[in-house]
Short mmCIF file of C-alpha atoms and ligand atoms in Angstrom, two decimals:
data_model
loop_
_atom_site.label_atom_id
_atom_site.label_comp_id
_atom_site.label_asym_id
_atom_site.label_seq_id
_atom_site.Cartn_x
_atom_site.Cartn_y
_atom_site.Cartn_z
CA UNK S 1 -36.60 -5.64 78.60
CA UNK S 2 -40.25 -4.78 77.77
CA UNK S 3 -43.21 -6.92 77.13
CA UNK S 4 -42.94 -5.74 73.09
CA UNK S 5 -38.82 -6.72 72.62
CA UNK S 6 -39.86 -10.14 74.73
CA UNK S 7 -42.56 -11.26 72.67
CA UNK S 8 -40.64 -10.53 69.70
CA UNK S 9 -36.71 -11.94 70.59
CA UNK S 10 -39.36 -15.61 70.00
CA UNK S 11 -39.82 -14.14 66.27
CA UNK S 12 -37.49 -15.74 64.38
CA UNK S 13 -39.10 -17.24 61.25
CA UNK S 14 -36.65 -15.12 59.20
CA UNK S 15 -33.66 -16.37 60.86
CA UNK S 16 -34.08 -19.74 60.36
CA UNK S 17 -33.77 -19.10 56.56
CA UNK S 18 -30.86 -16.96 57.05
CA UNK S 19 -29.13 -19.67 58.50
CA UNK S 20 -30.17 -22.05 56.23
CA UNK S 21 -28.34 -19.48 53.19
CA UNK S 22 -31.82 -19.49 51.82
CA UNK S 23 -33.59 -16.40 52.80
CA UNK S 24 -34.73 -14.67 49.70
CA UNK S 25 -35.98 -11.19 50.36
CA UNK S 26 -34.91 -7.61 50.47
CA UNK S 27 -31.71 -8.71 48.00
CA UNK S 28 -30.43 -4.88 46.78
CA UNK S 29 -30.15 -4.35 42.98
CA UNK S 30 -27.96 -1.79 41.92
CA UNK S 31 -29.21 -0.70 38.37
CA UNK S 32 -32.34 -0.01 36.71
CA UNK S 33 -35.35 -2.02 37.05
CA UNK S 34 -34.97 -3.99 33.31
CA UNK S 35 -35.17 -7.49 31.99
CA UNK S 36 -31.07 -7.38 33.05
CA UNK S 37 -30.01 -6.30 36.80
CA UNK S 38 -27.48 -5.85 38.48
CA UNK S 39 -26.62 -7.32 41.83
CA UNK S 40 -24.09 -7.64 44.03
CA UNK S 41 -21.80 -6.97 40.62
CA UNK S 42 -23.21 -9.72 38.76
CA UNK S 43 -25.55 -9.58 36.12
CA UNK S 44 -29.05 -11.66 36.81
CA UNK S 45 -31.75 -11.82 34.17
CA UNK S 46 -34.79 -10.39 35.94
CA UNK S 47 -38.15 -12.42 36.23
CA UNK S 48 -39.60 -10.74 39.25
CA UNK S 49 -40.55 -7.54 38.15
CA UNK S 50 -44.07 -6.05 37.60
CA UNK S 51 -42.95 -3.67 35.17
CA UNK S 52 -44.88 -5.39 32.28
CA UNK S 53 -44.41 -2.58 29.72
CA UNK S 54 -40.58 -2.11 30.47
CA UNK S 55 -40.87 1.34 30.45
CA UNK S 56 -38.78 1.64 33.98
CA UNK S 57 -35.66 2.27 32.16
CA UNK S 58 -37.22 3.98 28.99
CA UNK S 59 -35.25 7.40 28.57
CA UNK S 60 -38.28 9.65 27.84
CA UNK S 61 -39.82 8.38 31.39
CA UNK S 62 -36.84 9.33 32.97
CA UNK S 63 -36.97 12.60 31.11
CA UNK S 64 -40.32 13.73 32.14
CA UNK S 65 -39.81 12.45 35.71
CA UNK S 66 -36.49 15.13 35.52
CA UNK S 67 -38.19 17.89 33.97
CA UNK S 68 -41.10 17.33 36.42
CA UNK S 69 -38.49 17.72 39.28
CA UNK S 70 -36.83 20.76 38.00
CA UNK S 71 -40.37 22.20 37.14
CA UNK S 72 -42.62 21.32 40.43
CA UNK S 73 -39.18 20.56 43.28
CA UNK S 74 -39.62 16.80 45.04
CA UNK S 75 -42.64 16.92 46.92
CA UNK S 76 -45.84 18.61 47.22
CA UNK S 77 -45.79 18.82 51.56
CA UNK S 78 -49.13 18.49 51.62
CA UNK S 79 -52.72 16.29 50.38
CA UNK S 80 -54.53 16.74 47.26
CA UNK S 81 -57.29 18.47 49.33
CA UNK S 82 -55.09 21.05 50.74
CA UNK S 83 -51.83 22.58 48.98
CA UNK S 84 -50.57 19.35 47.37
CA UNK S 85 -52.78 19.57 43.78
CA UNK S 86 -50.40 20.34 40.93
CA UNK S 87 -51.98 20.98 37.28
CA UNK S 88 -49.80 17.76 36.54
CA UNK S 89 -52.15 15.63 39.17
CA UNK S 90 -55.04 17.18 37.30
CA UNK S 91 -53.84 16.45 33.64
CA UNK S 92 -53.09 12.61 35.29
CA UNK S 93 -56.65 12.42 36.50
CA UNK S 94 -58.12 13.44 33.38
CA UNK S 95 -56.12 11.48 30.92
CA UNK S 96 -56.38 8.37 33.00
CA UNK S 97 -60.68 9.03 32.98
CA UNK S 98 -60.26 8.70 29.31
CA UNK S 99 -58.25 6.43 29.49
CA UNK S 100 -60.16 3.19 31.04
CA UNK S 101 -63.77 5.08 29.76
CA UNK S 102 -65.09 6.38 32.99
CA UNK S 103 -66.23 9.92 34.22
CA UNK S 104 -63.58 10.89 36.62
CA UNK S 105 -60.68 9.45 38.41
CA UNK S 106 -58.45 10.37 41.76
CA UNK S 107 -54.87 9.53 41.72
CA UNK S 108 -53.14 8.79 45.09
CA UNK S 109 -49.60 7.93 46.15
CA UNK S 110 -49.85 4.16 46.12
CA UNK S 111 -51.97 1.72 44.64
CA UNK S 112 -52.38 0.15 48.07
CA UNK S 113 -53.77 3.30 50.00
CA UNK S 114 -56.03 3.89 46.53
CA UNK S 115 -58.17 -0.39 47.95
CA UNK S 116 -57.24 0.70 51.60
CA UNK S 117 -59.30 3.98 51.17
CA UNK S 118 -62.01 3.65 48.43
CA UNK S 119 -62.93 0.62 50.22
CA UNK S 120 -63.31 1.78 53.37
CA UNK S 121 -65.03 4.88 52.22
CA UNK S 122 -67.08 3.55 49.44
CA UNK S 123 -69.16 0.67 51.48
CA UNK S 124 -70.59 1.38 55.37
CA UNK S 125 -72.62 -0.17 58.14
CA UNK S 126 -75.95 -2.41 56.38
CA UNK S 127 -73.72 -2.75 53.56
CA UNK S 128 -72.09 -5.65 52.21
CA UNK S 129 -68.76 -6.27 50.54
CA UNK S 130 -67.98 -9.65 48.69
CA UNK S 131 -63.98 -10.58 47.99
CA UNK S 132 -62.52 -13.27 46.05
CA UNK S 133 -60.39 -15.52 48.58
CA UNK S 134 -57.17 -14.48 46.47
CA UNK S 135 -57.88 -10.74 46.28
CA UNK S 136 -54.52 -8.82 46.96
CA UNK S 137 -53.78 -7.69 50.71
CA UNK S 138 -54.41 -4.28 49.94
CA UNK S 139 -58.15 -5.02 49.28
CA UNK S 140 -58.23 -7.56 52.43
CA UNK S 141 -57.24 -4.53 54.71
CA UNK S 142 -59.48 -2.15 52.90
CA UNK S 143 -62.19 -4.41 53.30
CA UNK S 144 -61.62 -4.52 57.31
CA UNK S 145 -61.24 -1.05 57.80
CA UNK S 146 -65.04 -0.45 56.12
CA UNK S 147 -68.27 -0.91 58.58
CA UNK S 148 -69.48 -3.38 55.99
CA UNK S 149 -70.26 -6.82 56.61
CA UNK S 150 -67.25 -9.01 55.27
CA UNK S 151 -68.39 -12.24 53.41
CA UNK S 152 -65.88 -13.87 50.59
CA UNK S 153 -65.96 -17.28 48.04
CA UNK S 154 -63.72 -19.36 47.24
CA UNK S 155 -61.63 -18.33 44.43
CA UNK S 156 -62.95 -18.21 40.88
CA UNK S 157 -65.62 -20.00 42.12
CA UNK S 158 -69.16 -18.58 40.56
CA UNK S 159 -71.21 -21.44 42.58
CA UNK S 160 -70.05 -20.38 45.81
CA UNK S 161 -70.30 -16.54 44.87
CA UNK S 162 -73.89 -17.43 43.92
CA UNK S 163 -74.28 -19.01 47.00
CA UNK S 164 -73.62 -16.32 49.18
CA UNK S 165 -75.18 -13.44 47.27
CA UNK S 166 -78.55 -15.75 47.23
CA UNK S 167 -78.67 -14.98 51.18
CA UNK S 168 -78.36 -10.95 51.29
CA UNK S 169 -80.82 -8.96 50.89
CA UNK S 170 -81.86 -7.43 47.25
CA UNK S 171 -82.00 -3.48 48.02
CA UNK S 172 -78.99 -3.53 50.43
CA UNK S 173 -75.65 -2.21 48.67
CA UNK S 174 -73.17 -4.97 48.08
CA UNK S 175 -69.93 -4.30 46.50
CA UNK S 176 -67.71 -7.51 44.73
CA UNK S 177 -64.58 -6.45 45.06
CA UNK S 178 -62.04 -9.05 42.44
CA UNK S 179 -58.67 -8.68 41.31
CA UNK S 180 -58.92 -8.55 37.18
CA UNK S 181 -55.82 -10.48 37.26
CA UNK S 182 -54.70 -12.69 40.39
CA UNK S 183 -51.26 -11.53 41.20
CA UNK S 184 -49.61 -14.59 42.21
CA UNK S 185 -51.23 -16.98 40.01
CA UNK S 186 -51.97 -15.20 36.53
CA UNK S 187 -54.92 -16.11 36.10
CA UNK S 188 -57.97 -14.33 35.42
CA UNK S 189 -60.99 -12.81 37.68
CA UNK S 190 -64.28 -14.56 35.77
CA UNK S 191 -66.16 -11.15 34.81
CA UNK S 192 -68.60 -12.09 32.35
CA UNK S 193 -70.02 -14.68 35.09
CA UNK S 194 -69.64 -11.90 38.01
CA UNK S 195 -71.13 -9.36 36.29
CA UNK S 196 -74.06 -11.54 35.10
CA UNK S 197 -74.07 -11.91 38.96
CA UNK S 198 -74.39 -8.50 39.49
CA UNK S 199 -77.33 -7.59 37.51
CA UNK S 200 -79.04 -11.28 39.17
CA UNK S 201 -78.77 -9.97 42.94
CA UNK S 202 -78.43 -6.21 42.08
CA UNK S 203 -74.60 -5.80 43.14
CA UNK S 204 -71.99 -3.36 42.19
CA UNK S 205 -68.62 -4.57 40.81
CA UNK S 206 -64.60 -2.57 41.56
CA UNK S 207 -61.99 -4.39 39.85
CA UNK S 208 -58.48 -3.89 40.72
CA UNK S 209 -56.68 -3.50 37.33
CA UNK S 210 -52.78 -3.55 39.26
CA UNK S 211 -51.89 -6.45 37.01
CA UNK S 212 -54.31 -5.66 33.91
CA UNK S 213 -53.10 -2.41 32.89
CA UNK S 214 -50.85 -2.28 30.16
CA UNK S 215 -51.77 -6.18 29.46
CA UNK S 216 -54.59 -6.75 28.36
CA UNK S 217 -57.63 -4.47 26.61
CA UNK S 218 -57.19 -1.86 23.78
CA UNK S 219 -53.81 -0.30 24.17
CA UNK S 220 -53.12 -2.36 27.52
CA UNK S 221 -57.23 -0.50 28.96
CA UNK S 222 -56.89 -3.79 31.68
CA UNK S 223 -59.19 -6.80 31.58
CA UNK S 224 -62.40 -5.01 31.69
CA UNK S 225 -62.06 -2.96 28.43
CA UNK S 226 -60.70 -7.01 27.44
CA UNK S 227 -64.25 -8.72 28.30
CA UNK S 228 -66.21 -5.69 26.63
CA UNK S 229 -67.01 -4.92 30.29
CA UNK S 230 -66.20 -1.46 31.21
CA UNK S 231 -69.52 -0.17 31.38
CA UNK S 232 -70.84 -2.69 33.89
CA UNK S 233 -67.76 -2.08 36.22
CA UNK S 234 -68.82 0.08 38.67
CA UNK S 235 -65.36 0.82 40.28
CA UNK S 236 -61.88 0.87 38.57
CA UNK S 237 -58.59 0.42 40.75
CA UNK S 238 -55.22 0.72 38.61
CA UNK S 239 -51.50 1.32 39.77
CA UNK S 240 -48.27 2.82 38.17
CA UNK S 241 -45.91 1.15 39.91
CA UNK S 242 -46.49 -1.91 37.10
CA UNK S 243 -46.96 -1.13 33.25
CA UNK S 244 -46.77 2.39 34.47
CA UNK S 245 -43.20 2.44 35.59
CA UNK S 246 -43.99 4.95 38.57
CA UNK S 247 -45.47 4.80 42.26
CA UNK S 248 -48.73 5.77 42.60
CA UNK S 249 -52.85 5.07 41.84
CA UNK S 250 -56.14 5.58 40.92
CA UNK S 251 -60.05 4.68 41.27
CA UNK S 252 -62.01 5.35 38.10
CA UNK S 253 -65.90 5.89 38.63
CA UNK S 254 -68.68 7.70 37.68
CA UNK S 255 -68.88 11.43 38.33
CA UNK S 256 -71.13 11.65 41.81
CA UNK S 257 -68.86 8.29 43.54
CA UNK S 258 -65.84 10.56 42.42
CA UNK S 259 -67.22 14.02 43.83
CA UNK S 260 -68.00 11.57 47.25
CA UNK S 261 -64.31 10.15 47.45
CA UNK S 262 -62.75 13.16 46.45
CA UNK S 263 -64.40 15.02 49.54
CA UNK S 264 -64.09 11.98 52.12
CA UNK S 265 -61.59 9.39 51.28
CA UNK S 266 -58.86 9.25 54.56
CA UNK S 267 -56.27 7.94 52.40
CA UNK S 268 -56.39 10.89 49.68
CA UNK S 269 -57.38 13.83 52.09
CA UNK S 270 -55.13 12.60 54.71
CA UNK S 271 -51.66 11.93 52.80
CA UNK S 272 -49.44 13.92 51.10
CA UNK S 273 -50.04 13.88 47.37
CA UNK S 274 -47.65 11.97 44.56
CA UNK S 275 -44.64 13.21 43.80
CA UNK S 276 -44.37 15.40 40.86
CA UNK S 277 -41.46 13.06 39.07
CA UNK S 278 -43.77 9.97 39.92
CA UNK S 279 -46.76 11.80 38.80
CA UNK S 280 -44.64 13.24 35.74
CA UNK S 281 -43.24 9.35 35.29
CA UNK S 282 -46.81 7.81 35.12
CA UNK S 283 -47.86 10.34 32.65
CA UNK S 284 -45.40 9.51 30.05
CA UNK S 285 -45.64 5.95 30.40
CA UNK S 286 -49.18 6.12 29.67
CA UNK S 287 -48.87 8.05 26.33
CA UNK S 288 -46.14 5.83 25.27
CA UNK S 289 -48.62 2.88 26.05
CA UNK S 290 -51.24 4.25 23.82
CA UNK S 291 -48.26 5.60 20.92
CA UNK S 292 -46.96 2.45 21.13
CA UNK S 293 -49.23 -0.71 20.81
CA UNK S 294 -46.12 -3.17 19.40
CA UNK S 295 -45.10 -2.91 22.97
CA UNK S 296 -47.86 -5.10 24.63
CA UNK S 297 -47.82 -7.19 21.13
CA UNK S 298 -44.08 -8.14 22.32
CA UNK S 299 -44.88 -9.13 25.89
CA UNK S 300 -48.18 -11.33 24.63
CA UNK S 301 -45.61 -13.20 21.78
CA UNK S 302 -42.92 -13.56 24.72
CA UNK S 303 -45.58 -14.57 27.22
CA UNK S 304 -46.76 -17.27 24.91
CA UNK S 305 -43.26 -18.25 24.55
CA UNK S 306 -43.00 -18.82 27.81
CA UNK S 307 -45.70 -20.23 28.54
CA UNK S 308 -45.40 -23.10 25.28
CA UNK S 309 -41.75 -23.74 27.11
CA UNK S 310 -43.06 -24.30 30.65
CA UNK S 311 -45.46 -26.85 29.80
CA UNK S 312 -43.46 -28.51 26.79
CA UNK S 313 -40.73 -28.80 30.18
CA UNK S 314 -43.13 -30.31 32.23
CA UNK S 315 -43.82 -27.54 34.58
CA UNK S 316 -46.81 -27.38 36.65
CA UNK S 317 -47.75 -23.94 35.96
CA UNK S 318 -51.80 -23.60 36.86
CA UNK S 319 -54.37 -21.61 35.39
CA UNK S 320 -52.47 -18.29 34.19
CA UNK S 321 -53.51 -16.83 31.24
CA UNK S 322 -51.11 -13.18 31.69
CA UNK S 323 -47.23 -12.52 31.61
CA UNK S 324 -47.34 -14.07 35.39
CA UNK S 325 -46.84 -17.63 35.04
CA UNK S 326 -46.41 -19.74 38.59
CA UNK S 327 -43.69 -22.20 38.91
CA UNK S 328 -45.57 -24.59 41.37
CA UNK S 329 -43.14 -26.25 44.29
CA UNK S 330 -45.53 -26.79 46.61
CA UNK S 331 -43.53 -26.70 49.69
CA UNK S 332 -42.07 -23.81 51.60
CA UNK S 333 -38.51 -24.87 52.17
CA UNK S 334 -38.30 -25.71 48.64
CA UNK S 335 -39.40 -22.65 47.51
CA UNK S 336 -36.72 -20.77 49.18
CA UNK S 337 -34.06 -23.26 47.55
CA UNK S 338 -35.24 -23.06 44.56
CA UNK S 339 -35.71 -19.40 44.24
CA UNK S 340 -31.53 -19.36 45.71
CA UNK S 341 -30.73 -22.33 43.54
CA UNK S 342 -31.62 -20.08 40.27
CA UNK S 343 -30.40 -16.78 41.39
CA UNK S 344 -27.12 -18.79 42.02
CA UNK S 345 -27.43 -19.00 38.13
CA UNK S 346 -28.14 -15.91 37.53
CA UNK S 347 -32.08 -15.87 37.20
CA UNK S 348 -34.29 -13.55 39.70
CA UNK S 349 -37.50 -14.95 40.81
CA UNK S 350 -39.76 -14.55 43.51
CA UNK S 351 -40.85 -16.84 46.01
CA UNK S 352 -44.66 -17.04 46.79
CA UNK S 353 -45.61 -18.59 49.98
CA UNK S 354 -48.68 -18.29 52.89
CA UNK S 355 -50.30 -16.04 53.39
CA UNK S 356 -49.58 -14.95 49.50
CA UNK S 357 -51.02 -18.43 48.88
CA UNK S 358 -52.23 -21.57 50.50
CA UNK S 359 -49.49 -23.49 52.20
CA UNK S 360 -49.95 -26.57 49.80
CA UNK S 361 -50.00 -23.71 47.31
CA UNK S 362 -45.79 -22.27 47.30
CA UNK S 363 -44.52 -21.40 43.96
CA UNK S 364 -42.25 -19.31 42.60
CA UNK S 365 -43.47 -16.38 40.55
CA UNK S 366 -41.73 -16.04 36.63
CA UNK S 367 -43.32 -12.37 34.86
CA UNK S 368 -42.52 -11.23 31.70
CA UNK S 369 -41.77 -7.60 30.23
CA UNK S 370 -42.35 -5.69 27.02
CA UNK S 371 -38.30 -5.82 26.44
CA UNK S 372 -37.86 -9.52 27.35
CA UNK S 373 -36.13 -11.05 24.28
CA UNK S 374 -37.05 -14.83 23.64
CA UNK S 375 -33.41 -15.95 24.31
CA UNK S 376 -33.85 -14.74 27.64
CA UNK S 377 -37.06 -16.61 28.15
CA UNK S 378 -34.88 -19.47 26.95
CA UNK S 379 -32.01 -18.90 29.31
CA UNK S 380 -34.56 -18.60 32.38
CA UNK S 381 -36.75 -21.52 31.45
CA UNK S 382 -33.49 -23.97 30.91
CA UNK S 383 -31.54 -22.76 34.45
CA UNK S 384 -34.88 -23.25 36.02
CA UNK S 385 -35.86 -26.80 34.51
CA UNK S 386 -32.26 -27.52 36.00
CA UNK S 387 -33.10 -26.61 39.28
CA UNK S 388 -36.76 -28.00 39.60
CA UNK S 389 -35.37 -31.63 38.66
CA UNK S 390 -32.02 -31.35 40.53
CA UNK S 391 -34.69 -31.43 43.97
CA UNK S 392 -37.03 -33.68 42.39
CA UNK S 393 -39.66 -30.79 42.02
CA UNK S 394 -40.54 -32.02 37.87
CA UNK S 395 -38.53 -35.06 36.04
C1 PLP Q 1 -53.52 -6.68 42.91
C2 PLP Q 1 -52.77 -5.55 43.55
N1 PLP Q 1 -53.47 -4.51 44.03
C3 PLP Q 1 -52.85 -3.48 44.63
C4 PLP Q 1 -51.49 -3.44 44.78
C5 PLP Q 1 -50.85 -2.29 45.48
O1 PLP Q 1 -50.23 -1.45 44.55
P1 PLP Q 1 -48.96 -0.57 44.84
O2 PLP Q 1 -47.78 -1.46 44.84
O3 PLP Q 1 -48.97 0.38 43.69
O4 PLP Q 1 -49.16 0.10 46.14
C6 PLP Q 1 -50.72 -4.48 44.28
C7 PLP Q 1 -49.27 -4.46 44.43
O5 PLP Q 1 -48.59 -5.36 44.72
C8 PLP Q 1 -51.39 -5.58 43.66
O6 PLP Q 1 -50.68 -6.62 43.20
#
């Protein structure tokens, strides 16, 4: 046996849940992603799902992701800078620019490659980048990957951002890099404060709008259009595999950081381009976002809903303020029971634990859609209440 297969036989974190009839992950659902799944032939009401606007299983999605397939075949074989452009990646680009009110945008494959490789690219050595202790992994590994120095703050926390701004100096770049909406715990990056910040200690500002797009903002623009702040945002990150019920991503910027990316970025030059149904599939979504504003009215008056119920239950559910509200347990083995305990009754959840969160931190993570109907909120809110006092979690 080699050295790799004998340090990794000792790996067995994952088994010990297995045995324990707990492990939670990689469970296969057999039907579209909607507020209903299906699952090992049962029916579970989904709560895990990022797909905010529920347009996964919208028909006219579907439609232009199959006429985009017929049209364009199912793959490009080959990068944006090379033979993999179609007139649809173009038409994305464009609309998405005018979309979230910046010059230009670039659309790549995944929202994580889109933090990977602007982040690398966009900050070098005698540079500086700045992240939020919570920002999402992709930005962590983006942030390593750059010749930057790597400072961060404690999360939300202006004081401490202060703090270590105060010490760099004035005419050197430094880039604050925040999630608009923390993905595990709902709650919101402080942007009036940071950009305030910014213009104090002469920074520039990205802002990862994964969980912020199709929530919050004119026609679901993300939490900068929200704060007014779109202008003083120097950087733009969005996905579609959330609100825009696709695979695939984008940086917004102004035209010359664009022209730069476009011509250097490893993670656009060096990967094959999106897929002309995803690209097709993102598309659509987005018009039907800005046709259809009663959408994101529904998931704000069945996120309040929710919310009002959780805390009326006695929940402990933090600081959200967005359709992700965390169920806090608090303890890892508990987490994994509870998030069994309520798919045992038919409610899909996901369990949150290090490093997606401090260990004192576990929760389990409840998001709401567009289609989610009130009764369902209901149903989920009274299986889990069950649960959370059956081990002593809430009374
Ligand atoms: C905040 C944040 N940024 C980036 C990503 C990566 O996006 P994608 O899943 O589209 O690759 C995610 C996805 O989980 C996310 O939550």
């Amino acid at each position: 046996m080699g050295q790799l297969q004998e340090r990794y036989k000792k790996y067995r974190e994952p088994q010990k849940f297995m045995e324990a009839g707990v492990y939670p992950y990689f469970r296969a659902i057999t039907s579209k992603q909607g507020t209903e799944v299906e699952m090992a032939g049962q029916n579970v009401l989904m709560f895990g799902s990022n797909a905010y606007t529920g347009l996964t299983g919208d028909q006219r999605v579907i439609d232009a992701a199959k006429a985009a397939l017929d049209k364009y075949g199912s793959g490009c074989a080959g990068s944006r800078f090379l033979n993999g452009t179609l007139d649809l990646h173009v038409q994305l680009e464009k609309e998405l620019a005018e979309f979230v009110h910046k010059d230009d945008t670039l659309c790549f494959s995944t929202g994580f490659s889109v933090n990977q490789g602007v982040l690398a690219q966009v900050v070098g050595k005698g540079d500086y980048i700045i992240c939020d202790d919570r920002d999402h992994a992709s930005i962590v590994d983006g942030r390593r990957l750059s010749f930057a120095r790597q400072l961060h703050y404690k999360h939300n926390d202006m004081e401490d951002l202060e703090r270590v701004l105060k010490g760099l100096p004035q005419d050197s770049i430094k880039l604050i890099v925040v999630d608009g909406v923390f993905s595990m715990e709902g709650d919101l990056a402080k942007l009036p404060e940071i950009v305030e910040l910014k213009h104090k200690y002469n920074c520039s500002v990205m802002v990862d709008e994964a969980h912020g797009l199709g929530v919050f903002g004119k026609n679901g623009r993300g939490v900068c259009d929200y704060f007014g702040l779109t202008d003083d945002i120097d950087l733009i990150m969005g996905t579609f595999s959330k609100s825009l019920a696709s695979i695939g991503g984008f940086i917004a910027s102004d035209k010359d950081t664009i022209n730069y990316l476009r011509h250097t970025c490893r993670t656009y030059i060096f990967s094959a381009s999106n897929t002309p149904a995803a690209t097709a599939a993102a598309m659509e979504a987005l018009h039907i976002l800005q046709e259809e504003p009663e959408r994101i009215e529904h998931l704000w008056d069945v996120t309040k809903y929710a919310l009002k119920r959780f805390r009326e239950e006695g929940f402990e559910i933090g600081e959200t303020e967005s359709p992700i509200i965390p169920l806090y347990v608090r303890d890892i083995e508990k987490t994994f029971i509870v998030t069994k305990l309520a798919f045992d009754a038919g409610v899909f959840i996901n369990p949150v634990i290090p490093p997606a969160c401090a260990p004192q931190d576990t929760l389990v993570r409840f998001a709401l859609m567009a289609n989610h109907t009130k009764e369902q909120v209901e149903r989920g809110v009274v299986a889990l209440k069950k649960v959370f006092v059956e081990l002593g979690i809430i009374k």
